Coordinates of C-alpha atoms in Angstrom, one line a residue:
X1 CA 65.7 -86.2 10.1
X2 CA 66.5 -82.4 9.2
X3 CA 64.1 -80.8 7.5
X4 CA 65.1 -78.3 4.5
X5 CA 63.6 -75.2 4.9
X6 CA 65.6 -72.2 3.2
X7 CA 68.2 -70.2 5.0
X8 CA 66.2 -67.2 7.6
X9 CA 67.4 -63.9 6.8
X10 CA 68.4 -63.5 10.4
X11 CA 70.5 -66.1 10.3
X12 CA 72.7 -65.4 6.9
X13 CA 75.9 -64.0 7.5
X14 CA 76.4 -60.5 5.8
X15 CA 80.1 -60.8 7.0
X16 CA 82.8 -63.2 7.4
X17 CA 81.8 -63.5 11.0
X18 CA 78.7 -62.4 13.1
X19 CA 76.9 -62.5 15.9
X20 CA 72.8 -63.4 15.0
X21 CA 69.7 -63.3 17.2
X22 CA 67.8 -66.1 17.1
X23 CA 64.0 -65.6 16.9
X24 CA 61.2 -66.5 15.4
X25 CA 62.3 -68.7 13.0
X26 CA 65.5 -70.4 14.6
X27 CA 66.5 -71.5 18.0
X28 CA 69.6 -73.8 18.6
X29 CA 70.9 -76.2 21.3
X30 CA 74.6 -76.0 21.8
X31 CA 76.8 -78.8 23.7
X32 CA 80.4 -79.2 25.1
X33 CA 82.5 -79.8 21.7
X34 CA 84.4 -82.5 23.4
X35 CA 81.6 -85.1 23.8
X36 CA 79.0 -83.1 21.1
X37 CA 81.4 -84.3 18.1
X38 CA 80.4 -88.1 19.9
X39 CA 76.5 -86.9 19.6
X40 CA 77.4 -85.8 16.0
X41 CA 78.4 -88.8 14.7
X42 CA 75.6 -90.4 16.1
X43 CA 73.3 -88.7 14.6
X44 CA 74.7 -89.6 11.6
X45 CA 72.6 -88.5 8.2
X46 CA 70.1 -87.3 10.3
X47 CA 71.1 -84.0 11.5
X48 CA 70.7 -80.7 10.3
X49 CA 73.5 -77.7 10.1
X50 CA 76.0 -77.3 12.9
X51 CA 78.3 -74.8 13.9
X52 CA 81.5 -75.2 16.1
X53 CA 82.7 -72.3 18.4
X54 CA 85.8 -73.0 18.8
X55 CA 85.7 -70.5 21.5
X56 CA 82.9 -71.3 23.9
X57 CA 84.2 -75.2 23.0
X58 CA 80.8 -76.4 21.9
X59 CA 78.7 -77.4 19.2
X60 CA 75.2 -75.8 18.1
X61 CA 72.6 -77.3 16.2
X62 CA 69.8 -75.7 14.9
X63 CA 66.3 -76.5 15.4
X64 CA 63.0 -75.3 14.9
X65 CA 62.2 -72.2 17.3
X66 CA 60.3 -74.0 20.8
X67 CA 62.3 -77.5 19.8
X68 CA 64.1 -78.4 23.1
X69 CA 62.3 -75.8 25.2
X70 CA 61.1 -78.4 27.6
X71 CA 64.6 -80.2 27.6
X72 CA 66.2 -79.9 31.7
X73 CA 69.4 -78.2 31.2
X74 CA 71.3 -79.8 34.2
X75 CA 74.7 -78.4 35.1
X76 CA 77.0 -81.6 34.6
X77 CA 76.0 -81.5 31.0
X78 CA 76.8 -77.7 30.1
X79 CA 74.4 -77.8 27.8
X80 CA 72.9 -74.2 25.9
X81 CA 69.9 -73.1 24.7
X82 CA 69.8 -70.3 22.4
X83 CA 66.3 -68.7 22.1
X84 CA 64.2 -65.6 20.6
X85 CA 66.7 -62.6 21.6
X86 CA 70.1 -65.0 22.2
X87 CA 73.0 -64.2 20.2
X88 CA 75.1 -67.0 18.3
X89 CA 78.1 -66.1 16.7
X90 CA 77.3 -67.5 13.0
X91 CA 80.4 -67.7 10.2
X92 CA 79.4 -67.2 6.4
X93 CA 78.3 -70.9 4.9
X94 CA 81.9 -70.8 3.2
X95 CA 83.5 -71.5 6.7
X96 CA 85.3 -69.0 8.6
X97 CA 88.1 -70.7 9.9
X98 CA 89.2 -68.3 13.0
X99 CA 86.9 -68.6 16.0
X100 CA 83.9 -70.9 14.5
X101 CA 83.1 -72.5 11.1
X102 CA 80.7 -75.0 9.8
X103 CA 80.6 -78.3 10.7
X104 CA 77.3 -79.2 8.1
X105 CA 76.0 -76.1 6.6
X106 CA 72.3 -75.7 6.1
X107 CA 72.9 -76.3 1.4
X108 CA 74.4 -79.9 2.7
X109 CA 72.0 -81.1 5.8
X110 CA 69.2 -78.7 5.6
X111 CA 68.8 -76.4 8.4
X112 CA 67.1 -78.0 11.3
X113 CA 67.9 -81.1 13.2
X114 CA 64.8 -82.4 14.8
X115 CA 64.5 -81.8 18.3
X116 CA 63.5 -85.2 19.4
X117 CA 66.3 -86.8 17.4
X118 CA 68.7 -84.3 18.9
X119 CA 68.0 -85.3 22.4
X120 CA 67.8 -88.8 21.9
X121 CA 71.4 -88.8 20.5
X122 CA 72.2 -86.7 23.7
X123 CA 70.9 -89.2 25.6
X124 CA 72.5 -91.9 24.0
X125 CA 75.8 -90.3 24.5
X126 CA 75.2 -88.4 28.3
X127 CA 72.5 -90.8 29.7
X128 CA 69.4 -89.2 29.9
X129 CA 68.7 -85.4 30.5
X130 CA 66.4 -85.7 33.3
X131 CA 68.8 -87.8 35.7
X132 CA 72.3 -86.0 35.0
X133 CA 71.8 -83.1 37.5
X134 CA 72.8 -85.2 40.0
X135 CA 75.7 -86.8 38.1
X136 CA 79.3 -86.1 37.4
X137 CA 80.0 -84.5 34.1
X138 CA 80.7 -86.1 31.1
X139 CA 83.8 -85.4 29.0
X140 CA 85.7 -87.9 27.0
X141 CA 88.7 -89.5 27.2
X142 CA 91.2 -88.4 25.6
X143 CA 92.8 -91.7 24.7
X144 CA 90.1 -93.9 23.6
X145 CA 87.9 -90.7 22.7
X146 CA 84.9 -92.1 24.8
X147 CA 82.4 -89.8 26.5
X148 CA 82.5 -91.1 30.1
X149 CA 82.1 -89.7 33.9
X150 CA 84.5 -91.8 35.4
X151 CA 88.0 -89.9 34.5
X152 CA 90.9 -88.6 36.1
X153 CA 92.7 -85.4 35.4
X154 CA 96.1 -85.4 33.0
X155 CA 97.0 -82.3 32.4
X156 CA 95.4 -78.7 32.3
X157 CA 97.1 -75.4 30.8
X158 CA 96.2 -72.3 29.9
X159 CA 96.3 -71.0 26.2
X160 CA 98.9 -68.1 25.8
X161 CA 96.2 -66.7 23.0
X162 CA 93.2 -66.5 24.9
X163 CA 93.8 -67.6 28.2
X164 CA 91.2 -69.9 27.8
X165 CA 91.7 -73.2 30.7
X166 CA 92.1 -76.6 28.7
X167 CA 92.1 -79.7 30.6
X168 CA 92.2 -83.4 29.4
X169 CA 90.9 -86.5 30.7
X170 CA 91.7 -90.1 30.6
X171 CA 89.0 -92.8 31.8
X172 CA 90.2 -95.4 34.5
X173 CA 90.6 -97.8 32.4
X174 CA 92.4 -96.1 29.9
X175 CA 95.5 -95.1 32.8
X176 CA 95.1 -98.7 34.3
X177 CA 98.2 -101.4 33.4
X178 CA 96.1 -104.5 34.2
X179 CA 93.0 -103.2 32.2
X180 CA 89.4 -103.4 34.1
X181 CA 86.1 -102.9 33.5
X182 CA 84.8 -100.2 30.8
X183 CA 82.5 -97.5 32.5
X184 CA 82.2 -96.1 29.7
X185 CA 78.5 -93.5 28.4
X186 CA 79.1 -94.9 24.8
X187 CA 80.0 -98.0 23.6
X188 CA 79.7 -97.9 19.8
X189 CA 79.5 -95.0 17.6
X190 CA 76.1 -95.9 16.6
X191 CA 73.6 -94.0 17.3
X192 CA 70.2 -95.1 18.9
X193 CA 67.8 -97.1 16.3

């Protein structure tokens, strides 16, 4: 459950867009947007402000500063930790729409998520923290929307704009005719009780 604790001076925009330190009274935990809008909806009510950067592709929840410290961060699961000195590009609370905006602001949710809650919705989306360096990554479909490591490749450009790489996925079963067995991370939308 989020806790409402009053916006930190450090972290109020005093422009439309800007990049803020966290420190001693923030820290967040960013994730892939692609399967971090699957760990939002799990978490449901009980999540605290997020931003999207629609740049970096990923989603950062804010917690209280040391929450997630002791979190692995393994490589499959591109997963970011933004501590005391790390700078995260914050929009004003009425959503800048350009490169990032607010997904929950801190007036709606309150400003923290709780860190345990936050990783056990990770883990109920990704499979859990501690075993997924030596997995695949997970990224979700992009037919049925399910987070999933078992994918193929269907298409990959580059953006004219930015010149950013996109790529999407479809699951196995998702490109199969004759249908198949689900491998699926994630199957309901639920998140864990």
């Amino acid at each position: 459950m989020s806790r409402a604790v009053p916006v930190p001076a450090s972290l109020r925009p005093d422009t439309p867009i800007a990049v803020k330190y966290a420190d001693d009274t923030w820290h967040a935990i960013a994730t892939p947007n692609d399967w971090g809008r699957c760990v939002l909806d799990a978490l449901g009510d009980r999540t605290g402000a997020v931003i999207e950067d629609v740049a970096l592709r990923h989603l950062a929840w804010f917690v209280p500063p040391g929450g997630g410290d002791d979190w692995p961060t393994p490589a499959p699961l591109r997963l970011t930790r933004y501590r005391a000195g790390d700078g995260l590009l914050v929009p004003q609370l009425n959503g800048y729409r350009g490169v990032n905006r607010w997904l929950r602001t801190p007036g709606e949710a309150g400003l923290f998520t709780d860190p345990d809650t936050l990783r056990s919705a990770m883990e109920h989306v990704a499979g859990p923290l501690d075993q997924a360096a030596e997995l695949d990554s997970v990224v979700v479909c992009h037919f049925c929307t399910t987070p999933t490591r078992d994918v193929r490749l269907i298409d990959n450009w580059e953006s004219s704009n930015t010149g950013a790489l996109h790529r999407r996925y479809a699951c196995r079963p998702c490109l199969s005719v004759t249908g198949g067995d689900r491998i699926h991370l994630l199957n309901q939308r639920e998140g864990p009780q």
